XYZ file of C-alpha atoms in Angstrom:
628
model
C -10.888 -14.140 6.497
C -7.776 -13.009 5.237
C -7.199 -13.524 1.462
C -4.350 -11.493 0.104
C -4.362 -11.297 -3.177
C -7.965 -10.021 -3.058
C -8.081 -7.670 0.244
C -5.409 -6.058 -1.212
C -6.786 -5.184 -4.297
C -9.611 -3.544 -2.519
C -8.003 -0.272 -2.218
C -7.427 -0.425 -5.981
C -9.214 2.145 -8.291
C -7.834 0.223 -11.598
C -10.620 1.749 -13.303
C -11.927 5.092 -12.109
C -14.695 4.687 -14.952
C -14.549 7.242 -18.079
C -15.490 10.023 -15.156
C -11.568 9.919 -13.939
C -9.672 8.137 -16.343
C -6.068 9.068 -17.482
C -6.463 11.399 -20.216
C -4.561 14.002 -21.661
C -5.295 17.850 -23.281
C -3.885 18.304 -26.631
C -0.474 20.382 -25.908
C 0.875 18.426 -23.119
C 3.936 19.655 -22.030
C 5.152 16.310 -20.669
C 5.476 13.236 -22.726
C 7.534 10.154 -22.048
C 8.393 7.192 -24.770
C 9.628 5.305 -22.463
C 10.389 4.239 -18.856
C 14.081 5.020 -19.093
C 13.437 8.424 -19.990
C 11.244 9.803 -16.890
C 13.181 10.950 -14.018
C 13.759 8.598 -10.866
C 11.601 11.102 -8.356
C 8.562 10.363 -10.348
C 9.118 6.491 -10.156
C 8.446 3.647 -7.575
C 11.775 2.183 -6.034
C 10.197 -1.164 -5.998
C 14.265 -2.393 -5.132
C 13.125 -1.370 -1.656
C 10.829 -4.130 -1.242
C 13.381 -6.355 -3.368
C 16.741 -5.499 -3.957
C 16.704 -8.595 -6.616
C 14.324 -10.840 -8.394
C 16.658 -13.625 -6.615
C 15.701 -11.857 -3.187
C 12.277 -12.021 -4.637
C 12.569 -15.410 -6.126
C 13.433 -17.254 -2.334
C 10.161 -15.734 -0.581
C 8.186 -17.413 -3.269
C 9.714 -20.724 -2.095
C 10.042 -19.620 1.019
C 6.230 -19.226 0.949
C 5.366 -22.129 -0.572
C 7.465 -24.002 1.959
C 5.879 -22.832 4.830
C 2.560 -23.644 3.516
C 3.698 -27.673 3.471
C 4.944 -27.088 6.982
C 1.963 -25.560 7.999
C -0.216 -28.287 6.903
C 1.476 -30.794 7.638
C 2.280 -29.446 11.513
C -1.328 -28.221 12.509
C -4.005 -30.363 10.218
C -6.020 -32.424 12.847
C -5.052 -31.090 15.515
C -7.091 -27.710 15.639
C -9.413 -29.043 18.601
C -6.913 -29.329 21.128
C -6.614 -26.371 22.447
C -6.307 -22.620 22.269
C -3.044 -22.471 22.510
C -2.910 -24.891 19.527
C -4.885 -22.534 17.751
C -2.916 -19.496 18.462
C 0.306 -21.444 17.295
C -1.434 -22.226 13.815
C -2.749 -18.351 13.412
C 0.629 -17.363 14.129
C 1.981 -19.480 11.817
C -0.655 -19.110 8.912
C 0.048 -15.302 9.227
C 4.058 -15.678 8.915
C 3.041 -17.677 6.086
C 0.616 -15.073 4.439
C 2.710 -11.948 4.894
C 5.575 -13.544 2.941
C 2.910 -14.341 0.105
C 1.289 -11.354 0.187
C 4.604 -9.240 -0.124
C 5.804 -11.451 -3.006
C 2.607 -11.376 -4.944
C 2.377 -7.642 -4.724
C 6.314 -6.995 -5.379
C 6.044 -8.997 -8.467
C 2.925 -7.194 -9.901
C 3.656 -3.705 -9.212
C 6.876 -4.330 -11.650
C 4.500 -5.781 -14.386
C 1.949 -2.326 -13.919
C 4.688 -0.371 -15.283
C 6.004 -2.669 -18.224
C 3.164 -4.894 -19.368
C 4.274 -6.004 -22.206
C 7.941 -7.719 -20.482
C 7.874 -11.313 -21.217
C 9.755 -11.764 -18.214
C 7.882 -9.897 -16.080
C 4.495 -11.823 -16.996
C 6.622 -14.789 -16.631
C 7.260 -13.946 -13.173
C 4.016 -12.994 -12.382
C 2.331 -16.073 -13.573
C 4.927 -17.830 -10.896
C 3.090 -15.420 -8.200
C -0.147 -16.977 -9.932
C 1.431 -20.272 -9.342
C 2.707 -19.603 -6.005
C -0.504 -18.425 -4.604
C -2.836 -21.691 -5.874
C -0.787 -23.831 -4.319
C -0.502 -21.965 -0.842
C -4.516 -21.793 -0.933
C -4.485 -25.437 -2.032
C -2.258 -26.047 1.082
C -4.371 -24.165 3.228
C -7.644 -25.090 2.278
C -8.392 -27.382 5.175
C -7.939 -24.649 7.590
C -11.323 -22.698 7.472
C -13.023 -26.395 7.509
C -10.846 -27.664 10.358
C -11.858 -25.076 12.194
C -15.768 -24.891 11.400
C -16.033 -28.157 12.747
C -14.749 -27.307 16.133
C -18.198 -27.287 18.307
C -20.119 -23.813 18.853
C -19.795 -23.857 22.439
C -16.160 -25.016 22.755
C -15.119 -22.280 19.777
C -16.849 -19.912 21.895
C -14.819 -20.631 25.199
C -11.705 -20.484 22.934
C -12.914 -16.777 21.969
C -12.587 -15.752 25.638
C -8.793 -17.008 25.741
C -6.491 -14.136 26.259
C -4.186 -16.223 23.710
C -6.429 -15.739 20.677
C -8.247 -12.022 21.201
C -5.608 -11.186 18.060
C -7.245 -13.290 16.153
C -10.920 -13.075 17.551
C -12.572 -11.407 14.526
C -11.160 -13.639 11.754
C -12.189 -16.803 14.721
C -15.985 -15.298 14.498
C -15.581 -14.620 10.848
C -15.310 -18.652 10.112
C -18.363 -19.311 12.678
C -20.232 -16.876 10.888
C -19.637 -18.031 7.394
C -19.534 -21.649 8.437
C -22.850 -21.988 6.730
C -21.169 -21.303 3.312
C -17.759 -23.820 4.377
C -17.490 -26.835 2.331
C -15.692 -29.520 3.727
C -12.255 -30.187 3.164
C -11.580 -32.098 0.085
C -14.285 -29.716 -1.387
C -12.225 -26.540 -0.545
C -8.731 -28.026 -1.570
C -10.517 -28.600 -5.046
C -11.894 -25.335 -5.267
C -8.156 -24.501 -4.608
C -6.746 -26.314 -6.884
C -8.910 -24.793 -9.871
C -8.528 -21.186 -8.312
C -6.185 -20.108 -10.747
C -9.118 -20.727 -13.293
C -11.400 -17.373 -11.318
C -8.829 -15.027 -12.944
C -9.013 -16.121 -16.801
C -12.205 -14.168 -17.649
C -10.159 -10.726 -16.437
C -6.666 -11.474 -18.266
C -8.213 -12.617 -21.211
C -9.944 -9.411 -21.108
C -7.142 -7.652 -20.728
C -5.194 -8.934 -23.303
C -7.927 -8.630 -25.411
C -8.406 -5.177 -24.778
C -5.116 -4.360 -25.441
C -5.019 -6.344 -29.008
C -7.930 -3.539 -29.872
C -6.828 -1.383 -32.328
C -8.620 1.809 -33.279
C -8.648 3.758 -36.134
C -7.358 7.238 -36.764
C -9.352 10.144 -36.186
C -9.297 14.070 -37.056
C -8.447 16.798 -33.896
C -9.578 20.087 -33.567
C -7.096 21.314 -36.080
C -7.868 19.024 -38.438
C -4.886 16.340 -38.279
C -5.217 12.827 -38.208
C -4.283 11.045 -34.876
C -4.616 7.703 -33.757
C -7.458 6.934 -31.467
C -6.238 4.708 -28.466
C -7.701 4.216 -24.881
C -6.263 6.589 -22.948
C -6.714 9.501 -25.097
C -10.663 8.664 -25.996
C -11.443 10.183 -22.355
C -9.964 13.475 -23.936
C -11.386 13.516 -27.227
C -14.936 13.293 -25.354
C -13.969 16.009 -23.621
C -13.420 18.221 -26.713
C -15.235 21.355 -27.836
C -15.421 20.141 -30.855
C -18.656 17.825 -31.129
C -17.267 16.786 -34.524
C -14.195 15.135 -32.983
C -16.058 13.542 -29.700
C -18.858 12.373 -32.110
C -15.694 10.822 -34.014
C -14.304 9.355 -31.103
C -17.148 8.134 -29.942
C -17.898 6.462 -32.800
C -14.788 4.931 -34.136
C -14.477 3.558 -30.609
C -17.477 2.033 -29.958
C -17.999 0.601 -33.647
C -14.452 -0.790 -33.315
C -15.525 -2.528 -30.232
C -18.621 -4.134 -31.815
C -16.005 -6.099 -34.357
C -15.443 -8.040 -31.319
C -18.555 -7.946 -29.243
C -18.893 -11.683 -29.367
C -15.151 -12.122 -27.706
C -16.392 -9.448 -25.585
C -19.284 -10.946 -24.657
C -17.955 -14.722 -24.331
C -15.676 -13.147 -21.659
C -18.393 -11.333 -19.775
C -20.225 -14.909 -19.609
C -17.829 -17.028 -18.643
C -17.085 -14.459 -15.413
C -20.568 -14.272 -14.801
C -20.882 -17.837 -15.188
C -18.052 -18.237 -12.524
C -19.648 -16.339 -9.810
C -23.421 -18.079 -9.881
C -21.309 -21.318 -10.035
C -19.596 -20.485 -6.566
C -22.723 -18.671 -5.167
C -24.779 -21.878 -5.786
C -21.836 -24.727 -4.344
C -21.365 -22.392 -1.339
C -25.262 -22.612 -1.064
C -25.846 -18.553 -1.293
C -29.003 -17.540 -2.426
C -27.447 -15.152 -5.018
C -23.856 -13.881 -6.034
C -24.742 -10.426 -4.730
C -25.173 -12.281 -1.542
C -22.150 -14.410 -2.583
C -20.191 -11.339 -2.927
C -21.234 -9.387 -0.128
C -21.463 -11.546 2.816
C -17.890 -12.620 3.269
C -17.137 -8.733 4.311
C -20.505 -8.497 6.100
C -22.725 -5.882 3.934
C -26.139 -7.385 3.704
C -27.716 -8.487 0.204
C -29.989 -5.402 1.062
C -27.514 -2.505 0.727
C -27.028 -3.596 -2.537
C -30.652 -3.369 -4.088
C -31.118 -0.264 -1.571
C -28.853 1.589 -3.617
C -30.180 1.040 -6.613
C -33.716 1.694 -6.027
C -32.427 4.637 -3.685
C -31.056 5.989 -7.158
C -33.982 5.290 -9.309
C -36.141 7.937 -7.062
C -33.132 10.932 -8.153
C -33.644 10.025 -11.482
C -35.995 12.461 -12.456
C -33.281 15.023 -10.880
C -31.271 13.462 -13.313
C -33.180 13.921 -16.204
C -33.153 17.685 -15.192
C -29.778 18.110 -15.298
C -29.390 17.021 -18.700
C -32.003 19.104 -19.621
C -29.633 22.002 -18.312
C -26.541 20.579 -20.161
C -28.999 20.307 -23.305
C -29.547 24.003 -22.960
C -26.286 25.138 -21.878
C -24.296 22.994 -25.048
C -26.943 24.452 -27.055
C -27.253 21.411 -28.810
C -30.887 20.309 -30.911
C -29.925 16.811 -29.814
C -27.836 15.765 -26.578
C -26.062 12.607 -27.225
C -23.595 10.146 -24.851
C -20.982 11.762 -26.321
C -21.965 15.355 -25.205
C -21.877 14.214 -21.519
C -17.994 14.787 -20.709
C -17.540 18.427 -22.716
C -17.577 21.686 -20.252
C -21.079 23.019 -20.183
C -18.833 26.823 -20.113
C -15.569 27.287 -21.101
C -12.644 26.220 -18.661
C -9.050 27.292 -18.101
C -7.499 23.914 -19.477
C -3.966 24.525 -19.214
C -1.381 21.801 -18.556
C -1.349 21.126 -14.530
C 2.229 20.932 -13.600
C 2.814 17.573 -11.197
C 4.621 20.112 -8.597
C 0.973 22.187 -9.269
C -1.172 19.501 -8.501
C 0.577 18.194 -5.285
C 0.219 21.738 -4.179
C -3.444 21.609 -5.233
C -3.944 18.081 -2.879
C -2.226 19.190 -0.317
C -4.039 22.639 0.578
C -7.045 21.074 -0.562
C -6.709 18.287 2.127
C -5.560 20.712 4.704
C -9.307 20.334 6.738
C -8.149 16.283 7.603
C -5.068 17.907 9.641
C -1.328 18.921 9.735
C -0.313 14.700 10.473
C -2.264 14.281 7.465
C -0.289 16.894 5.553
C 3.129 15.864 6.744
C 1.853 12.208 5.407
C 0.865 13.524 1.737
C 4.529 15.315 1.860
C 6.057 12.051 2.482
C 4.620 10.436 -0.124
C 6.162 12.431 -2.280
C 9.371 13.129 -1.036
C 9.654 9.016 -0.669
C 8.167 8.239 -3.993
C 4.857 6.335 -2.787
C 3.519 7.528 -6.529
C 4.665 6.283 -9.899
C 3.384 9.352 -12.191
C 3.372 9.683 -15.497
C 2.152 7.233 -18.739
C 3.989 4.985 -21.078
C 3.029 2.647 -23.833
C 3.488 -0.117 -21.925
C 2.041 0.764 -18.703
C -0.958 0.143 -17.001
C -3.794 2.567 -18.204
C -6.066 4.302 -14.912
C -4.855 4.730 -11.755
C -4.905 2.452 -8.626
C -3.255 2.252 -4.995
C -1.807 -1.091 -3.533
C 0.884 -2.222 -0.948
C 1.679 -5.089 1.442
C 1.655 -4.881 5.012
C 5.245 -5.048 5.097
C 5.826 -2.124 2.429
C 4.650 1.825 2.234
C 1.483 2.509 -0.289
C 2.116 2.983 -3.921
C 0.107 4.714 -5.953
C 0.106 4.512 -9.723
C -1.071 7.210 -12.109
C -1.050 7.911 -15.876
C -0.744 12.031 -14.957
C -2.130 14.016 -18.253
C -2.168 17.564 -16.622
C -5.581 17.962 -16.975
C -8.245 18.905 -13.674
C -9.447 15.041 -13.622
C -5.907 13.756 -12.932
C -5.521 16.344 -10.367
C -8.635 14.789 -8.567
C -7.388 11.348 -9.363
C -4.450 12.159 -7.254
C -6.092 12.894 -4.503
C -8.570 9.965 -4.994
C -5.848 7.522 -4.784
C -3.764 9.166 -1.777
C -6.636 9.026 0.337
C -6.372 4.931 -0.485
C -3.065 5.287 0.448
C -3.630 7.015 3.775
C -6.027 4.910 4.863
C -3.830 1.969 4.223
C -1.316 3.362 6.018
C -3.070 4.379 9.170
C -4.831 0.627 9.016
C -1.601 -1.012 8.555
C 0.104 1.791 11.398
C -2.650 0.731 14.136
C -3.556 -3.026 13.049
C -1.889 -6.011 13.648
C -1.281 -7.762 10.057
C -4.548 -10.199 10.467
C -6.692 -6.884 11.082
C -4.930 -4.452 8.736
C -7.151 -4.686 5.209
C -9.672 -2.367 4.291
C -13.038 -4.314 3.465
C -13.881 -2.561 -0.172
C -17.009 -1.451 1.192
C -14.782 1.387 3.501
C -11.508 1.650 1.072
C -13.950 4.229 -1.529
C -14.809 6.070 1.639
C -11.501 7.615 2.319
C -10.591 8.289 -1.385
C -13.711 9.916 -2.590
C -13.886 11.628 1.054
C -10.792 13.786 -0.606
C -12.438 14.487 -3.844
C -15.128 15.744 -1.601
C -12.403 17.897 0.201
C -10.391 19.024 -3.002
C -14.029 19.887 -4.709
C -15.181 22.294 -1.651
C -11.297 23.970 -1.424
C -11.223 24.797 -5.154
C -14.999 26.555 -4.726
C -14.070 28.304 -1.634
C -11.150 30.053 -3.458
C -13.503 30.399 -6.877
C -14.210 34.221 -7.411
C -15.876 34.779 -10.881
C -18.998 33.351 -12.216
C -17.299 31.459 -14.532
C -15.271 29.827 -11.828
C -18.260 28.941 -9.995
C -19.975 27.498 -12.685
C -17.525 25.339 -13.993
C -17.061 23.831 -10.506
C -20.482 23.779 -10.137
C -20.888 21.675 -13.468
C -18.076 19.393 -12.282
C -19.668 18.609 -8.668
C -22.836 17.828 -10.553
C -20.359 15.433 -12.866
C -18.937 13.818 -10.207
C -22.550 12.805 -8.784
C -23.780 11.742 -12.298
C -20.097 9.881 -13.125
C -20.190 8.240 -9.713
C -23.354 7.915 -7.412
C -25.642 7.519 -10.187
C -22.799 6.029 -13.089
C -21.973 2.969 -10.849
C -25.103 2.617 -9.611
C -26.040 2.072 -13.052
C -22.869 -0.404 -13.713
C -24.075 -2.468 -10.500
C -27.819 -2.905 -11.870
C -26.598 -4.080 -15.269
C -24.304 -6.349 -13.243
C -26.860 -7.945 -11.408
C -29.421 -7.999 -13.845
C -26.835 -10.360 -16.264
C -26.260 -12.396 -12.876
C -29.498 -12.550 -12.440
C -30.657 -13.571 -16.064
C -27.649 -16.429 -16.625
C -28.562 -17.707 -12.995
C -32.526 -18.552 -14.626
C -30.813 -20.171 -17.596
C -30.423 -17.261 -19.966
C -27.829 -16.305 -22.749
C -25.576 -14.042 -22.178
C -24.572 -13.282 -25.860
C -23.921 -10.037 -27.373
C -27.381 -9.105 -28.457
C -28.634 -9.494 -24.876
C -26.191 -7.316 -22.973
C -26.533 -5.136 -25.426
C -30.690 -4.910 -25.074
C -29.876 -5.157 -21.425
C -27.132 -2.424 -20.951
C -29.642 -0.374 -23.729
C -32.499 -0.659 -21.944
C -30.790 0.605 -18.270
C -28.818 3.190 -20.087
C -32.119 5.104 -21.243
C -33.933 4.658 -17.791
C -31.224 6.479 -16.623
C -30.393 9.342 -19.114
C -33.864 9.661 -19.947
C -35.985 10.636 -23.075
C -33.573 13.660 -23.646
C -30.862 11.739 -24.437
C -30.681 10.161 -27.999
C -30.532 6.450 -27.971
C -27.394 6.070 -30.068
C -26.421 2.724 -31.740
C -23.195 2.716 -30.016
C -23.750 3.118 -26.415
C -25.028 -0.250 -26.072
C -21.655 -1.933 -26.519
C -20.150 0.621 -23.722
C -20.507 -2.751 -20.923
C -17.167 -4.008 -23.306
C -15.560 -0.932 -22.008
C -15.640 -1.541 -18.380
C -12.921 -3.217 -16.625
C -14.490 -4.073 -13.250
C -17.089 -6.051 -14.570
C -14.693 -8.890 -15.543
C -12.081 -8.069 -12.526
C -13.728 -8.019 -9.867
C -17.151 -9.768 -8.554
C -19.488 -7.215 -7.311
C -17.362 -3.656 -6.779
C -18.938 -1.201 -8.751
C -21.527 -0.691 -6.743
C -19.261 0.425 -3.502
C -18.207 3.769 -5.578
C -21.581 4.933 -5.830
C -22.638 3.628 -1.670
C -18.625 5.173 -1.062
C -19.427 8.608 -2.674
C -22.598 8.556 -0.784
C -20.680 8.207 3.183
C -17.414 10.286 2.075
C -20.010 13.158 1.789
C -21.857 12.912 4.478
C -18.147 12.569 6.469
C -16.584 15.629 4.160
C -19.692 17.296 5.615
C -18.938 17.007 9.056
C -14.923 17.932 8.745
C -16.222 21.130 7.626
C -18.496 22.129 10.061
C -16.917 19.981 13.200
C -13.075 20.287 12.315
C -10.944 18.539 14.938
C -14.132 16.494 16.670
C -14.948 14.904 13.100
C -10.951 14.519 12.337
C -10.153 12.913 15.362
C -13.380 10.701 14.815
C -12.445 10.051 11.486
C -8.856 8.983 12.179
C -9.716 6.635 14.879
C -12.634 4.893 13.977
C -12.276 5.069 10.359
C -8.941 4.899 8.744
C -7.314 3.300 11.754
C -9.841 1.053 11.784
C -8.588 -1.630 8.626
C -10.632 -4.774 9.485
C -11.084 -4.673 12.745
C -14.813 -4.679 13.043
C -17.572 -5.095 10.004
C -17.434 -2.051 7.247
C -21.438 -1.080 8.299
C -20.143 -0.656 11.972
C -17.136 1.216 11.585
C -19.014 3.546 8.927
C -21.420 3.985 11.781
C -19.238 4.603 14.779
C -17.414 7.277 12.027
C -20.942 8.953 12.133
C -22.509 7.541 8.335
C -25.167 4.501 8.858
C -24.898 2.687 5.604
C -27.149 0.179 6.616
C -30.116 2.969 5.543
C -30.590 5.021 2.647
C -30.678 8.005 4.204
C -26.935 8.620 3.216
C -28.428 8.563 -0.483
C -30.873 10.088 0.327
C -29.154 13.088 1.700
C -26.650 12.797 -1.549
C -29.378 13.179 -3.711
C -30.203 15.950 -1.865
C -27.205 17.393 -2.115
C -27.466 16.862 -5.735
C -30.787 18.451 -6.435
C -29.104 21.721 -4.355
C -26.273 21.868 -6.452
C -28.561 21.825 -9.493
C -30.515 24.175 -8.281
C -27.282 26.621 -7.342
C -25.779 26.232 -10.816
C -29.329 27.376 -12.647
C -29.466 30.422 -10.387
C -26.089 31.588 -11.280
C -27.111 30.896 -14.759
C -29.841 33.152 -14.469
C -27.848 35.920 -12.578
C-alpha cells in the first residue's frame, strides 16, 4: 500500500551509523558558518519544486481538499464495479502525489536550517496536512477488504485495474491485519502521535551539550556530534579515549530521558502489532512489504556463526594497534598509517564516478547529471541536518544531502547515497507513481552495491603494501560497521521489543544490561567491557525513527555483494540484469522476488553465508600481507 511519508523515507540513510557518519580531519580546507556563505552549485534549488511557500502553501489545501472529495465521492460505493474502482485509484493517487510532493518540499527546506522557527512551523502544517488526509482516507483499505474474495479476484483480471493490481492484492493479502473502518480512521486520527518518540529525540539530542576536549596538539576544542566520529578516528588514543568518554558520560546525565523515549517508541510498535493482531512487531514491521518474520531472526543467527571470525579480527587490530588492552574506542583508528589529506568535492565526484564505471556509461552520464543539476546539497552547517540521506517525490529529481568533511568515509558516503538516488530514479523513470517506491528491504541494495564498487576500484588501482593494507583494513571495517554492526543494532532492537511485549521495564539500567550484554557477545573477550559503551543504544537514531530498519543494512550489504560480484565477472549480462529487474523495478513485485530475479535469494542465508565468507578471505588476505 502506498504510504508516502514512509516509502519515501526508505531510501533515506539519515544515519549511516558511526561507520559513515559526517566527520571531519583536523585541517579542513573547507568550512562554512553559514548557509549564505556556500556557493549555489553545492546547494539544492528546492525553488524548482516550489517557486514560493504560497505555491507550496495551495497544494497543502489543495491536498487536503481532494481528500474530502475523495471520501465523500467513492465511500460505499467500492463494490460496484471495476470501473468504480479504477476511478477511486485514480483519484486516491492524484490525491497522494500532491501530498507526497508537499510533504517532501517542505522538509527538505527544514534539513538544511533546523533551527528556523518558520520552517518547523511549516513543517508541522505538512504534519497536520498528512493526519488528516490519512484520517480521510482511512476507510479505503477497509472498504475494499470487504469486497468478497472471489468477486475482488474477477476485478483483478479487468484490463481497467492491472495498474493497480499489486497494491489490489496487497489489501487481500494484509486483510487479515485490516481493522474496520471507524477503527482505522481512529488510528488516523492519533497518527500524528507515532512520530513523538523520534522528534523528541531529536530535539533532545540536539539540547546535548558536550564538554571540551584536548586535540592532538594539545588545544582545547569543543566536542559536538559530528566531529566525535573524527576524534575516534585519531592516532592519538589519548584524544579518542577523551572523546569517547566525555561523550558517552555526557549522555548518561540523561539516560533516563533517553531511555523514556526509547520506551515509549517501543511501546508504540507492540501496541499496533497486537490491535492489528500480528504475532510480533518484527512481523508487524515486516509483513506490510512482504519479508517474512524469518529473514529477520535468519540474519541474526546467520551472524552469530561469523562471530568467532570476528573475534579474530580484533585479535589482528589488537596486534596491529599494539595496544595491551583494545577498547570500543580503538575500533575506528587506522590499523597502518593512511594518506588523510582533505578530499576535494571535485576529487571525490571523480573518485564515484570511475569507481562506478562497471554499472555502465547511462549510469555515468546519470552521476554527471546529478551534479551538474545540483541533485546533492554538500557541505555542513550548524544548523543542518547531521549524516547523510537521499529523498525525492515522484514528481521531483533525487536529492541527496551530505555533511562533506573531506575525509575517505564521506567519499564512500557519496557514493552510498547516489546509488539511492539512481535507483529512485530508474524506479520512478519505469513505474507508474502507485509502483514507483523502493520497499526498504531493496533501497540498501543499490547504495551499498556502490560501496562495493568504489571499494574493489580503489584496490584495483592500489600498488604498495601500504595501500593494500589500508584498504584491506577498511573492507574488513565495512563488514564489521555494517553486516555484523546492524545486525547487532537489530538484535538489541528486538530483544527490548521482545522484553516490553512480556511486561518488562524498559528503564535505563535494562537497556543498558541488555545493549552490554549483546555488545560483548559480539566483540568478544578481547575487547574491554568499558563503562561507557553501554549507553551507546542513546546514540542511535534509527532506533527511535524508524520501526524495524536496521536490520536491512546488514541483509542489504549481504545482496549488494553478491550483485557487485557478478558486475565484475559478468559485465553487461549482470548490468542489464541489474537495471531491469532491480532498480527499474520500484514496487512492482515483493523485495524477496525482485532480489531473486536480480540473481541474490534473500529468502536463504546463503547470501550471509557467502559474506561471511568473503569476510573470513579478506581476513585472511590482510594477515598474509602482514606477514610478507
Amino acid at each position: 500500500m502506498i504510504k508516502p511519508m514512509i516509502v519515501l523515507l526508505t531510501s533515506a540513510a539519515i544515519l549511516l551509523s558511526p561507520f559513515n557518519q559526517a566527520s571531519a580531519y583536523k585541517g579542513t580546507e573547507i568550512n562554512y558558518e553559514s548557509r549564505e556563505e556556500i556557493p549555489s552549485r553545492f546547494k539544492w534549488k528546492l525553488h524548482e519544486i516550489y517557486p514560493t511557500k504560497s505555491a507550496w502553501a495551495a497544494d497543502v489545501k489543495k491536498a487536503e481538499a481532494l481528500a474530502v472529495q475523495f471520501k465523500e465521492t467513492y465511500q460505499g460505493s467500492l463494490g460496484q464495479s471495476a470501473s468504480q474502482i479504477k476511478k477511486a485509484m485514480d483519484a486516491y493517487t492524484k490525491l497522494l502525489r500532491i501530498e507526497e510532493k508537499a510533504y517532501v518540499y517542505i522538509n527538505l527546506e527544514l534539513s538544511t536550517n533546523e533551527s528556523n522557527h518558520d520552517l518547523q512551523a511549516l513543517s508541522n502544517r505538512a504534519d497536520t496536512m498528512a493526519a488528516a488526509i490519512a484520517e480521510k482516507t482511512a476507510w479505503f483499505s477497509p472498504e475494499l477488504g470487504k469486497i468478497p474474495g472471489s468477486q475482488m479476484e474477477k476485478y483483478l483480471n479487468e484490463p481497467d485495474l492491472q495498474l493497480y493490481k499489486n497494491f489490489l492484492a496487497d489489501i487481500i493479502r494484509t486483510k487479515p491485519h485490516t481493522l474496520s473502518k471507524e477503527q482505522e480512521e481512529l488510528l488516523a486520527k492519533i497518527s500524528p502521535l507515532s512520530g513523538t518518540a523520534a522528534n523528541v529525540y531529536t530535539m533532545l539530542s540536539k539540547d546535548v551539550r558536550f564538554p571540551k576536549i584536548k586535540d592532538e596538539k594539545g588545544k582545547e576544542v569543543q566536542l559536538t556530534r559530528v566531529n566525535y566520529s573524527t576524534y575516534m578516528e585519531s592516532k592519538n588514543r589519548k584524544v579518542r579515549k577523551a572523546a569517547y568518554e566525555a561523550y558517552y558520560r555526557t549522555l548518561t546525565k540523561f539516560q533516563d530521558s533517553f531511555a523514556a523515549v526509547m520506551s515509549a517508541q517501543v511501546k508504540s510498535h507492540n501496541i499496533s502489532a497486537d490491535v492489528r493482531k500480528y504475532k510480533s512487531s518484527v512481523e508487524a514491521a515486516l509483513t506490510p512489504n512482504e519479508i517474512p518474520a524469518a529473514v529477520y531472526d535468519q540474519l541474526i543467527s546467520s551472524v552469530h556463526k561469523g562471530l568467532p571470525q570476528m573475534h579474530r579480527y580484533m585479535e589482528l587490530k589488537k596486534k596491529m594497534l599494539r595496544v595491551n588492552d583494545l577498547h570500543m574506542y580503538d575500533m575506528y583508528t587506522p590499523i597502518v598509517d593512511s594518506n588523510n589529506k582533505y578530499i576535494p568535492f571535485e576529487e571525490a565526484k571523480k573518485m564515484v564516478i570511475e569507481g562506478l564505471k562497471p554499472l555502465g556509461k547511462e549510469y555515468e552520464t546519470l552521476l554527471n547529471k546529478s551534479f551538474s543539476h545540483n541533485w546533492v546539497d554538500v557541505y555542513s552547517t550548524e544548523d543542518k541536518r547531521t549524516g547523510a540521506f537521499q529523498w525525492g517525490a515522484y514528481d521531483t529529481h533525487p536529492y541527496v544531502l551530505l555533511n562533506y568533511q573531506g575525509t575517505k568515509n564521506d567519499v564512500s558516503t557519496l557514493a552510498h547515497e547516489l546509488g539511492h538516488a539512481m535507483h529512485s530514479y530508474y524506479s520512478k523513470k519505469a513505474q507508474p507513481y502507485i509502483n514507483s517506491g523502493n520497499a526498504t528491504f531493496t533501497a540498501e541494495v543499490a547504495s551499498t552495491l556502490n560501496e562495493n564498487l568504489l571499494w574493489e576500484s580503489e584496490y584495483k588501482k592500489a600498488k604498495t603494501k601500504k595501500e593494500k593494507v589500508f584498504l584491506l583494513n577498511q573492507r574488513l571495517e565495512d563488514f564489521r560497521t555494517t553486516l555484523f554492526r546492524q545486525a547487532q543494532f537489530a538484535e538489541f532492537e528486538r530483544s527490548i521489543h521482545e522484553l516490553e511485549a512480556k511486561g518488562g521495564s524498559l528503564n535505563a539500567e535494562s537497556l543498558k544490561k541488555i545493549y552490554g550484554d549483546i555488545n560483548k557477545k559480539y566483540y568478544g573477550s578481547l575487547v574491554a567491557a568499558d563503562n561507557e559503551i553501554p549507553m551507546e543504544w542513546a546514540r542511535i537514531p534509527h532506533l527511535y525513527d524508524y520501526n524495524f530498519y536496521v536490520y536491512q543494512y546488514a541483509t542489504s550489504f549481504a545482496a549488494s555483494s553478491a550483485l557487485a560480484k557478478q558486475v565484475l565477472d559478468e559485465g553487461q549480462p549482470a548490468v542489464k540484469r541489474l537495471k531491469e529487474k532491480f532498480l527499474m523495478a520500484g514496487g512492482s513485485s515483493d523485495p524477496i522476488s525482485i532480489l531473486k530475479d536480480a540473481g541474490v535469494d534473500m529468502s536463504t542465508s546463503k547470501p550471509i553465508e557467502q559474506s561471511l565468507q568473503v569476510f573470513s578471505e579478506t581476513l585472511d588476505e590482510l594477515e598474509k600481507l602482514l606477514n610478507e
